[in-house]
Short mmCIF file of C-alpha atoms in Angstrom, two decimals:
data_model
loop_
_atom_site.label_atom_id
_atom_site.label_comp_id
_atom_site.label_asym_id
_atom_site.label_seq_id
_atom_site.Cartn_x
_atom_site.Cartn_y
_atom_site.Cartn_z
CA LYS A 1 119.14 106.14 112.69
CA VAL A 2 120.96 103.65 110.47
CA ASN A 3 120.05 105.68 107.39
CA ARG A 4 121.20 108.95 108.96
CA ASP A 5 124.50 107.41 110.10
CA TRP A 6 125.38 106.33 106.57
CA LEU A 7 124.51 109.70 105.06
CA GLU A 8 126.33 111.75 107.71
CA ASN A 9 129.46 109.60 107.61
CA ILE A 10 129.87 108.96 103.89
CA ARG A 11 132.94 106.91 102.98
CA ASP A 12 134.32 105.70 99.65
CA TRP A 13 133.29 102.26 98.52
CA ALA A 14 134.65 99.97 95.81
CA VAL A 15 132.33 100.18 92.83
CA GLY A 16 133.86 97.28 90.89
CA ARG A 17 133.10 93.57 91.21
CA GLN A 18 134.22 90.44 89.42
CA LEU A 19 130.91 89.14 88.11
CA TRP A 20 129.83 87.64 84.80
CA TRP A 21 127.04 90.14 84.31
CA GLY A 22 126.27 93.76 85.06
CA HIS A 23 127.28 97.19 83.80
CA GLN A 24 130.84 96.82 82.52
CA ILE A 25 132.99 99.61 83.91
CA PRO A 26 133.59 102.29 81.21
CA ALA A 27 137.35 102.50 81.72
CA TRP A 28 140.19 101.54 79.34
CA TYR A 29 143.91 101.03 79.93
CA ASP A 30 146.81 101.48 77.58
CA GLU A 31 149.92 99.31 77.65
CA GLU A 32 151.51 101.51 80.28
CA GLY A 33 148.47 101.29 82.59
CA ARG A 34 147.13 104.79 82.03
CA ILE A 35 143.33 105.09 82.39
CA TYR A 36 140.98 106.49 79.73
CA VAL A 37 137.27 107.20 80.17
CA PRO A 38 134.67 108.41 77.62
CA ASP A 39 134.24 112.11 76.93
CA LEU A 40 131.36 113.50 79.01
CA ASP A 41 130.12 115.38 75.95
CA ASN A 42 129.95 112.12 74.03
CA PRO A 43 129.47 109.40 76.65
CA ASP A 44 128.17 106.75 74.22
CA LEU A 45 131.45 106.67 72.31
CA ASP A 46 133.70 104.00 73.80
CA CYS A 47 137.38 104.93 74.16
CA ASP A 48 138.57 102.10 71.87
CA GLN A 49 136.35 103.63 69.15
CA ASP A 50 137.36 107.25 69.82
CA PRO A 51 139.52 108.55 66.92
CA ARG A 52 141.65 110.48 69.44
CA TYR A 53 142.97 107.17 70.78
CA ALA A 54 143.26 105.30 67.49
CA HIS A 55 147.06 105.13 67.86
CA LEU A 56 146.77 103.37 71.23
CA LYS A 57 146.19 99.72 72.02
CA LEU A 58 143.46 99.93 74.67
CA ARG A 59 142.08 97.22 76.93
CA ARG A 60 138.73 97.64 78.68
CA ASP A 61 138.38 96.95 82.38
CA GLU A 62 136.91 93.47 82.74
CA ASP A 63 135.09 94.22 85.99
CA VAL A 64 131.47 95.34 86.25
CA PHE A 65 129.94 97.93 88.51
CA ASP A 66 128.93 96.78 91.97
CA THR A 67 125.29 95.59 91.85
CA TRP A 68 124.22 98.22 94.35
CA PHE A 69 126.03 100.98 92.47
CA SER A 70 124.10 100.09 89.32
CA SER A 71 120.76 99.79 91.10
CA ALA A 72 121.40 103.12 92.86
CA LEU A 73 121.01 104.78 89.44
CA TRP A 74 117.56 103.26 88.95
CA PRO A 75 115.29 106.14 90.12
CA PHE A 76 116.56 108.53 87.45
CA SER A 77 118.43 106.44 84.85
CA THR A 78 115.20 104.65 83.84
CA LEU A 79 113.59 108.04 83.13
CA GLY A 80 116.11 109.09 80.47
CA TRP A 81 118.82 110.72 82.57
CA PRO A 82 121.28 112.32 81.85
CA GLU A 83 118.98 113.91 79.27
CA ALA A 84 116.37 116.34 80.68
CA THR A 85 113.47 114.24 79.44
CA ASP A 86 109.77 114.88 80.06
CA ASP A 87 109.59 111.66 82.07
CA LEU A 88 112.44 112.77 84.31
CA LYS A 89 110.74 116.12 84.95
CA LYS A 90 107.38 114.50 85.65
CA TYR A 91 108.29 111.43 87.72
CA TYR A 92 111.49 112.41 89.54
CA PRO A 93 111.75 112.55 92.49
CA THR A 94 109.73 109.36 92.80
CA ASP A 95 107.07 109.11 95.48
CA VAL A 96 107.44 105.97 97.64
CA LEU A 97 110.22 103.41 98.01
CA VAL A 98 109.19 100.10 99.60
CA THR A 99 112.13 97.95 100.68
CA GLY A 100 113.52 95.64 103.35
CA TYR A 101 115.30 97.13 106.33
CA ASP A 102 118.35 94.93 105.67
CA ILE A 103 119.44 96.94 102.60
CA ILE A 104 119.26 100.45 104.01
CA PHE A 105 122.94 100.95 103.19
CA PHE A 106 123.30 98.60 100.22
CA TRP A 107 120.51 100.27 98.30
CA VAL A 108 118.57 103.03 100.06
CA ALA A 109 121.53 105.17 101.15
CA ARG A 110 123.32 104.67 97.83
CA MET A 111 120.25 105.76 95.89
CA GLN A 112 120.16 108.87 98.06
CA MET A 113 123.88 109.55 97.51
CA SER A 114 123.58 109.05 93.75
CA GLY A 115 120.37 111.08 93.54
CA TYR A 116 121.89 114.11 95.24
CA GLN A 117 125.18 113.74 93.36
CA PHE A 118 123.77 113.43 89.83
CA THR A 119 120.43 115.30 90.00
CA GLY A 120 120.70 117.53 93.06
CA GLN A 121 117.47 116.06 94.44
CA ALA A 122 116.36 113.28 96.79
CA PRO A 123 115.36 110.13 94.86
CA PHE A 124 112.07 109.62 96.74
CA ARG A 125 109.82 111.35 99.26
CA THR A 126 108.87 108.43 101.52
CA ILE A 127 110.67 105.20 102.45
CA VAL A 128 108.59 102.28 103.75
CA LEU A 129 110.68 99.60 105.41
CA HIS A 130 109.30 96.07 105.83
CA GLY A 131 110.57 92.92 107.48
CA LEU A 132 112.21 89.94 105.84
CA TYR A 133 110.16 87.05 104.51
CA LEU A 134 111.56 83.95 106.20
CA ASP A 135 110.87 80.27 105.66
CA ALA A 136 108.49 78.35 107.91
CA LYS A 137 111.32 77.67 110.40
CA GLY A 138 112.18 81.35 110.69
CA GLN A 139 115.37 81.10 108.62
CA LYS A 140 116.39 83.61 105.96
CA MET A 141 115.93 82.19 102.48
CA SER A 142 119.09 81.57 100.48
CA LYS A 143 120.25 79.64 97.45
CA SER A 144 122.87 77.81 99.49
CA LYS A 145 120.30 76.53 101.99
CA GLY A 146 117.85 75.64 99.24
CA ASN A 147 114.96 76.94 101.33
CA GLY A 148 113.67 79.54 98.88
CA ILE A 149 110.02 79.70 97.87
CA ASP A 150 109.02 80.30 94.26
CA PRO A 151 106.17 82.84 94.27
CA LEU A 152 105.03 81.63 90.84
CA GLU A 153 104.28 78.21 92.33
CA LEU A 154 102.19 79.84 95.05
CA ILE A 155 100.36 81.92 92.43
CA ASP A 156 99.65 78.80 90.35
CA LYS A 157 98.32 77.03 93.43
CA TYR A 158 96.29 79.78 95.08
CA GLY A 159 95.91 82.62 92.56
CA ALA A 160 97.63 86.00 92.28
CA ASP A 161 95.04 87.86 94.36
CA ALA A 162 95.11 85.27 97.14
CA CYS A 163 98.92 85.57 97.32
CA ARG A 164 98.78 89.37 97.36
CA PHE A 165 96.24 89.17 100.18
CA ALA A 166 98.45 86.76 102.15
CA TRP A 167 101.55 88.95 101.80
CA ASN A 168 99.67 92.05 102.90
CA TYR A 169 97.84 90.27 105.74
CA LEU A 170 101.15 88.98 107.12
CA ALA A 171 102.83 92.39 106.99
CA THR A 172 103.35 93.71 110.51
CA GLY A 173 105.40 96.89 110.36
CA GLY A 174 109.12 96.14 110.20
CA GLN A 175 108.91 92.71 111.83
CA ASP A 176 110.15 89.63 110.00
CA ILE A 177 107.48 87.31 108.60
CA ARG A 178 107.46 83.52 108.63
CA HIS A 179 106.06 81.67 105.64
CA ASP A 180 102.64 80.33 106.56
CA GLU A 181 100.75 78.38 103.89
CA ARG A 182 97.50 78.81 105.83
CA ARG A 183 97.44 82.51 104.92
CA TYR A 184 97.41 81.63 101.22
CA GLU A 185 94.50 79.27 101.82
CA GLN A 186 92.81 82.10 103.72
CA GLY A 187 93.36 84.40 100.75
CA ARG A 188 91.88 81.88 98.34
CA ASN A 189 88.88 81.30 100.60
CA PHE A 190 88.44 85.05 100.92
CA ALA A 191 88.39 85.44 97.14
CA ASN A 192 85.76 82.68 96.91
CA LYS A 193 83.70 84.34 99.64
CA LEU A 194 83.84 87.67 97.82
CA TYR A 195 82.89 86.04 94.52
CA ASN A 196 79.90 84.21 96.04
CA ALA A 197 78.73 87.38 97.82
CA SER A 198 78.91 89.31 94.55
CA ARG A 199 76.99 86.60 92.76
CA PHE A 200 74.23 86.87 95.38
CA VAL A 201 74.08 90.65 94.93
CA LEU A 202 73.93 90.31 91.13
CA MET A 203 71.16 87.73 91.39
CA SER A 204 69.20 90.02 93.73
CA LYS A 205 69.72 92.90 91.34
CA ASN A 206 68.52 90.90 88.34
CA GLN A 207 65.38 89.73 90.19
CA ALA A 208 64.39 93.26 91.28
CA SER A 209 61.87 95.45 89.48
CA ALA A 210 61.02 99.14 89.76
CA SER A 211 57.45 98.39 90.87
CA GLN A 212 58.54 96.56 94.01
CA ASN A 213 58.31 97.67 97.64
CA PRO A 214 59.62 101.25 98.06
CA ALA A 215 59.95 100.86 101.87
CA GLY A 216 62.71 102.76 103.64
CA PRO A 217 65.97 101.31 104.95
CA THR A 218 65.75 98.57 107.57
CA LEU A 219 67.73 98.44 110.81
CA ALA A 220 70.21 96.13 109.08
CA ASP A 221 70.58 98.62 106.19
CA ARG A 222 71.28 101.48 108.56
CA TRP A 223 73.75 99.37 110.54
CA MET A 224 75.63 98.30 107.40
CA ARG A 225 75.86 101.86 106.09
CA SER A 226 77.24 103.07 109.40
CA ARG A 227 79.73 100.21 109.73
CA LEU A 228 80.86 100.81 106.15
CA SER A 229 81.46 104.48 106.91
CA ARG A 230 83.61 103.55 109.88
CA GLY A 231 85.45 100.99 107.76
CA ILE A 232 86.20 103.56 105.05
CA ALA A 233 87.77 105.90 107.61
CA GLU A 234 89.84 103.21 109.35
CA ILE A 235 91.01 101.46 106.17
CA THR A 236 91.91 104.72 104.44
CA GLU A 237 93.89 105.78 107.50
CA ALA A 238 95.78 102.46 107.44
CA TYR A 239 96.60 102.79 103.74
CA GLU A 240 97.80 106.37 104.13
CA ALA A 241 100.03 105.29 107.02
CA PHE A 242 101.43 102.50 104.78
CA ASP A 243 100.16 99.96 107.32
CA LEU A 244 99.09 97.43 104.71
CA GLY A 245 98.79 94.58 107.20
CA ARG A 246 96.24 96.49 109.28
CA ALA A 247 94.38 97.56 106.13
CA ALA A 248 94.15 93.93 104.97
CA ARG A 249 92.87 92.73 108.33
CA LEU A 250 90.30 95.52 108.58
CA ILE A 251 88.99 94.80 105.08
CA TYR A 252 88.88 91.07 105.76
CA ASP A 253 86.76 91.52 108.90
CA LEU A 254 84.48 94.07 107.23
CA VAL A 255 83.84 91.89 104.16
CA TRP A 256 83.74 88.45 105.74
CA SER A 257 82.24 88.99 109.17
CA GLU A 258 80.03 92.06 108.81
CA PHE A 259 78.99 92.14 105.15
CA CYS A 260 78.85 88.44 104.29
CA ASP A 261 78.07 86.72 107.58
CA TRP A 262 75.62 89.28 108.92
CA TYR A 263 74.34 91.80 106.42
CA LEU A 264 73.75 89.46 103.48
CA GLU A 265 71.71 87.18 105.72
CA ALA A 266 69.84 90.05 107.39
CA ALA A 267 69.00 91.54 103.98
CA LYS A 268 67.28 88.40 102.64
CA PRO A 269 63.82 88.95 104.20
CA ALA A 270 63.71 92.57 102.96
CA LEU A 271 64.89 91.52 99.49
CA ARG A 272 62.13 88.93 99.30
CA GLU A 273 59.66 91.72 99.99
CA GLY A 274 61.23 93.80 97.22
CA ASN A 275 62.65 96.50 99.51
CA GLN A 276 64.46 98.87 97.13
CA ALA A 277 66.40 100.60 99.93
CA THR A 278 67.92 97.26 100.91
CA LEU A 279 68.86 96.49 97.32
CA GLN A 280 70.47 99.91 96.92
CA THR A 281 72.39 99.47 100.18
CA LEU A 282 73.51 96.02 99.07
CA GLU A 283 74.86 97.25 95.73
CA ALA A 284 76.47 100.42 97.09
CA THR A 285 78.13 98.55 99.94
CA LEU A 286 79.60 95.90 97.65
CA ALA A 287 80.87 98.55 95.20
CA THR A 288 82.60 100.40 98.04
CA LEU A 289 84.11 97.22 99.48
CA LEU A 290 85.56 96.36 96.06
CA LYS A 291 87.18 99.81 95.91
CA LEU A 292 88.66 99.42 99.40
CA LEU A 293 90.03 95.99 98.54
CA HIS A 294 91.29 96.87 95.06
CA PRO A 295 94.86 97.89 96.06
CA ILE A 296 95.35 94.46 97.64
CA MET A 297 93.34 92.20 95.30
CA PRO A 298 93.16 94.07 91.97
CA PHE A 299 92.12 91.31 89.58
CA ILE A 300 88.99 89.86 91.15
CA THR A 301 87.80 93.29 92.34
CA SER A 302 88.12 94.76 88.82
CA GLU A 303 86.11 91.93 87.29
CA LEU A 304 83.40 92.01 89.94
CA TYR A 305 83.12 95.81 89.88
CA GLU A 306 82.55 95.86 86.11
CA ALA A 307 79.95 93.08 86.43
CA LEU A 308 78.18 94.96 89.23
CA THR A 309 78.20 98.47 87.77
CA GLY A 310 78.61 97.95 84.03
CA ASP A 311 81.21 100.74 84.12
CA PRO A 312 83.96 100.01 81.54
CA GLN A 313 86.38 102.41 83.24
CA GLN A 314 89.03 100.64 85.27
CA LEU A 315 88.26 100.36 88.97
CA ALA A 316 91.66 101.90 89.76
CA LEU A 317 90.46 105.14 88.12
CA GLN A 318 87.27 105.43 90.20
CA ASP A 319 86.96 107.94 93.05
CA TRP A 320 88.16 106.66 96.41
CA PRO A 321 85.31 106.24 98.95
CA THR A 322 84.77 108.89 101.61
CA PRO A 323 83.06 108.33 104.99
CA THR A 324 79.49 109.50 105.55
CA GLU A 325 77.76 110.36 108.82
CA ARG A 326 77.68 107.46 111.27
CA ASP A 327 74.46 106.11 112.82
CA PRO A 328 75.43 105.09 116.38
CA GLN A 329 71.81 104.32 117.32
CA ALA A 330 71.49 101.76 114.52
CA GLU A 331 74.87 100.26 115.36
CA LYS A 332 73.98 99.84 119.03
CA ALA A 333 70.55 98.37 118.24
CA PHE A 334 71.86 95.89 115.69
CA GLU A 335 74.72 94.86 118.00
CA THR A 336 72.12 94.07 120.68
CA LEU A 337 70.26 91.94 118.15
CA GLN A 338 73.50 90.22 117.10
CA ALA A 339 74.47 89.38 120.67
CA THR A 340 71.02 87.92 121.37
CA ILE A 341 71.16 85.78 118.22
CA ILE A 342 74.64 84.51 119.10
CA ALA A 343 73.46 83.67 122.63
CA THR A 344 70.46 81.79 121.21
CA ARG A 345 72.69 79.79 118.87
CA SER A 346 74.97 78.94 121.79
CA LEU A 347 72.03 77.60 123.81
CA ARG A 348 70.95 75.49 120.85
CA ALA A 349 74.49 74.09 120.57
CA GLU A 350 74.63 73.30 124.30
CA LEU A 351 71.52 71.15 123.95
CA GLY A 352 72.74 69.59 120.71
CA LEU A 353 69.66 70.74 118.78
CA PRO A 354 69.76 70.78 114.94
CA PRO A 355 70.51 74.25 113.43
CA GLN A 356 67.27 74.30 111.39
CA GLN A 357 64.96 73.22 114.23
CA GLU A 358 62.91 76.18 115.41
CA ILE A 359 63.06 76.65 119.16
CA ALA A 360 61.39 78.99 121.65
CA VAL A 361 63.39 81.28 123.91
CA GLN A 362 62.41 83.84 126.54
CA LEU A 363 64.12 87.16 127.06
CA GLU A 364 64.57 89.64 129.85
CA GLY A 365 66.74 92.69 130.32
CA ALA A 366 67.14 96.13 128.77
CA GLY A 367 67.64 94.79 125.24
CA ALA A 368 64.65 92.42 125.24
CA ALA A 369 62.18 95.04 123.99
CA LEU A 370 64.39 95.96 121.06
CA VAL A 371 64.64 92.32 120.01
CA MET A 372 60.88 92.01 120.14
CA GLU A 373 60.58 95.10 117.90
CA ASN A 374 62.69 93.24 115.33
CA LEU A 375 61.22 89.81 116.01
CA ALA A 376 60.86 88.81 112.33
CA LEU A 377 64.56 89.39 111.69
CA PHE A 378 65.49 87.68 114.97
CA ARG A 379 63.44 84.61 114.04
CA PHE A 380 64.95 84.48 110.56
CA LEU A 381 68.56 84.65 111.75
CA SER A 382 68.27 82.52 114.89
CA LYS A 383 65.57 80.03 113.87
CA ALA A 384 63.94 80.79 117.21
CA ASN A 385 60.73 82.44 118.38
CA ALA A 386 60.98 84.76 121.36
CA SER A 387 58.79 86.03 124.15
CA LEU A 388 59.35 88.06 127.28
CA GLY A 389 59.89 86.49 130.70
CA ALA A 390 62.15 84.20 132.73
CA PRO A 391 61.07 80.56 133.15
CA PRO A 392 61.86 78.86 136.48
CA LYS A 393 63.85 75.98 134.99
CA ALA A 394 65.95 76.86 131.96
CA ILE A 395 69.51 77.21 130.76
CA ALA A 396 70.60 80.76 130.05
CA GLN A 397 73.10 82.92 128.17
CA VAL A 398 73.79 86.46 129.35
CA THR A 399 74.74 89.24 126.95
CA ALA A 400 75.61 92.87 127.78
CA ASN A 401 71.94 93.88 128.17
CA THR A 402 69.82 90.77 127.56
CA THR A 403 69.44 87.34 129.17
CA VAL A 404 68.28 84.53 126.88
CA TYR A 405 66.55 81.51 128.43
CA LEU A 406 65.90 78.18 126.78
CA GLN A 407 63.71 75.65 128.58
CA PRO A 408 64.77 72.13 127.58
CA GLY A 409 62.04 69.60 126.89
CA GLY A 410 61.92 65.84 127.41
CA ASP A 411 64.40 63.76 129.36
CA LEU A 412 67.29 65.94 130.54
CA SER A 413 69.37 63.19 132.11
CA SER A 414 71.88 62.88 129.23
CA PHE A 415 72.24 66.66 128.99
CA LEU A 416 72.77 67.01 132.75
CA GLU A 417 75.34 64.19 132.67
CA ARG A 418 77.30 65.94 129.92
CA GLN A 419 77.18 69.24 131.79
CA LYS A 420 78.43 67.66 135.04
CA LYS A 421 81.28 65.95 133.18
CA ARG A 422 82.25 69.22 131.53
CA LEU A 423 82.03 70.93 134.93
CA VAL A 424 84.69 68.59 136.34
CA GLU A 425 86.95 69.16 133.31
CA LEU A 426 86.66 72.92 133.62
CA GLU A 427 87.37 72.86 137.36
CA LYS A 428 90.66 71.06 136.64
CA LEU A 429 91.56 73.48 133.85
CA VAL A 430 90.83 76.49 136.05
CA GLU A 431 92.91 75.04 138.88
CA GLN A 432 95.83 74.37 136.50
CA GLY A 433 95.61 77.88 135.04
CA GLN A 434 95.52 79.53 138.45
CA ARG A 435 98.50 77.47 139.61
CA LYS A 436 100.53 78.37 136.51
CA LEU A 437 99.78 82.09 136.81
CA ALA A 438 100.67 82.01 140.52
CA ASN A 439 104.12 80.59 139.68
CA PRO A 440 106.72 83.44 139.70
CA GLY A 441 109.08 81.36 137.54
CA PHE A 442 106.51 81.09 134.74
CA LEU A 443 105.70 84.80 134.89
CA GLU A 444 109.40 85.75 134.72
CA ARG A 445 110.58 83.32 132.01
CA ALA A 446 107.57 83.05 129.69
CA ASP A 447 107.01 85.37 126.79
CA PRO A 448 104.53 88.16 127.74
CA ALA A 449 102.25 87.04 124.90
CA VAL A 450 102.17 83.51 126.33
CA VAL A 451 101.32 84.85 129.79
CA GLU A 452 98.53 87.01 128.37
CA ALA A 453 97.13 84.05 126.40
CA GLU A 454 97.12 81.98 129.59
CA ARG A 455 95.19 84.73 131.42
CA GLU A 456 92.62 84.90 128.63
CA ARG A 457 92.24 81.11 128.63
CA LEU A 458 91.69 81.12 132.40
CA ALA A 459 89.06 83.87 132.13
CA GLU A 460 87.20 81.96 129.40
CA ASN A 461 87.25 78.73 131.39
CA GLN A 462 86.05 80.53 134.54
CA ALA A 463 83.18 82.16 132.64
CA GLN A 464 82.11 78.84 131.14
CA LEU A 465 82.41 77.14 134.50
CA GLU A 466 80.16 79.73 136.15
CA ARG A 467 77.59 79.45 133.35
CA ILE A 468 77.37 75.66 133.71
CA ARG A 469 76.98 75.97 137.48
CA GLN A 470 74.12 78.44 136.99
CA ASN A 471 72.44 76.19 134.42
CA LEU A 472 72.66 73.16 136.70
CA ALA A 473 71.24 75.21 139.57
CA ARG A 474 68.31 76.37 137.43
CA LEU A 475 67.52 72.84 136.26
CA GLY A 476 67.61 71.47 139.77
#
């Protein structure tokens, strides 16, 4: 609407400014104040050098063009205009302009005006508006306030790719963004995670041999391929919609949570057995992830892709990934396995057992049989053996289709004491949450996001409270 208003109601604007730098206005004055400008057929010849005016004493205008007037010429003047150059024919109109919403008139509208006036065409096909990057207090950066942030210092501290990741991750449509140093740390940690994952894949590749196990893809392989296919579709859609923040978050979750945290671990037993299908899935998945991440983190992805594939051609010139057919059965089965493993780890944490100590759990429910079919993988990832059944005295975790029981051994007095103490704490928290959400004043004045967070916190506390009550009841 702002853009349309400026273009439909065009008014004159002063193109001169009193600055020390810029394009000096090509206008000369004689002693009587008459104005002279260069001949359009010979625009590079200044008037004070034109033999036609040799008899005159000319003075050039001391002002320079308005900054925005000069920058409005950028889309075509950098391509050789006013000459009909090959570059101008090939690259104009330009494709995408990315800019802040605060300079729609200062720059965007003036580029459009100048483009139509001097070339007869629009200067670009698509305009992507983003928010302003504010300081940590939410204030606009300015020289007078001294609150500006030097991006080169951030790059020196965290790395160029980590900074690019942070800026993309923080992008949320046209909303303003507050500086948050934690996102740069997240970007650096993400780069390290990607590097270590690639090193693991390269080590696995170097240790493989053609004579090893030719077994078919495992459940984890099928799950990863299907999740990757979904990721390709979602991430590509985000890029094409210019939603770089969503693309960054989708890639982050796919690489960190699904590929690194789950698939790399799940692939280890099959790799030890020399499963070639797993190795191929591992390599192909990493190569695709590097392609998806390349627009955001070009340097580390280029280096890792060349190391992985040996292809000397730049990663930016490779074909963009396309989705393949999904495998919903594998996704559902592996998600059941994941949920059971997470529940088992939670039970271990509740009892304060060491992560490497193997424990025994019992399972019941619709998903129990599937876990037993993949018992070797379950044992490897959870450090727990499993059997079917429900013991009379045990603590439990309930997933969507499986209940996991863990029967504590030895003296339970300290565990029961901790649980009872936590029960009292949770009862107070639940009571406070219910009282706050029943207060009309809080619901009316608080930000909707704060109210929603309070509801989620209450639901979590209620669920934990109920689980502790059930555990205490089971243990007598």
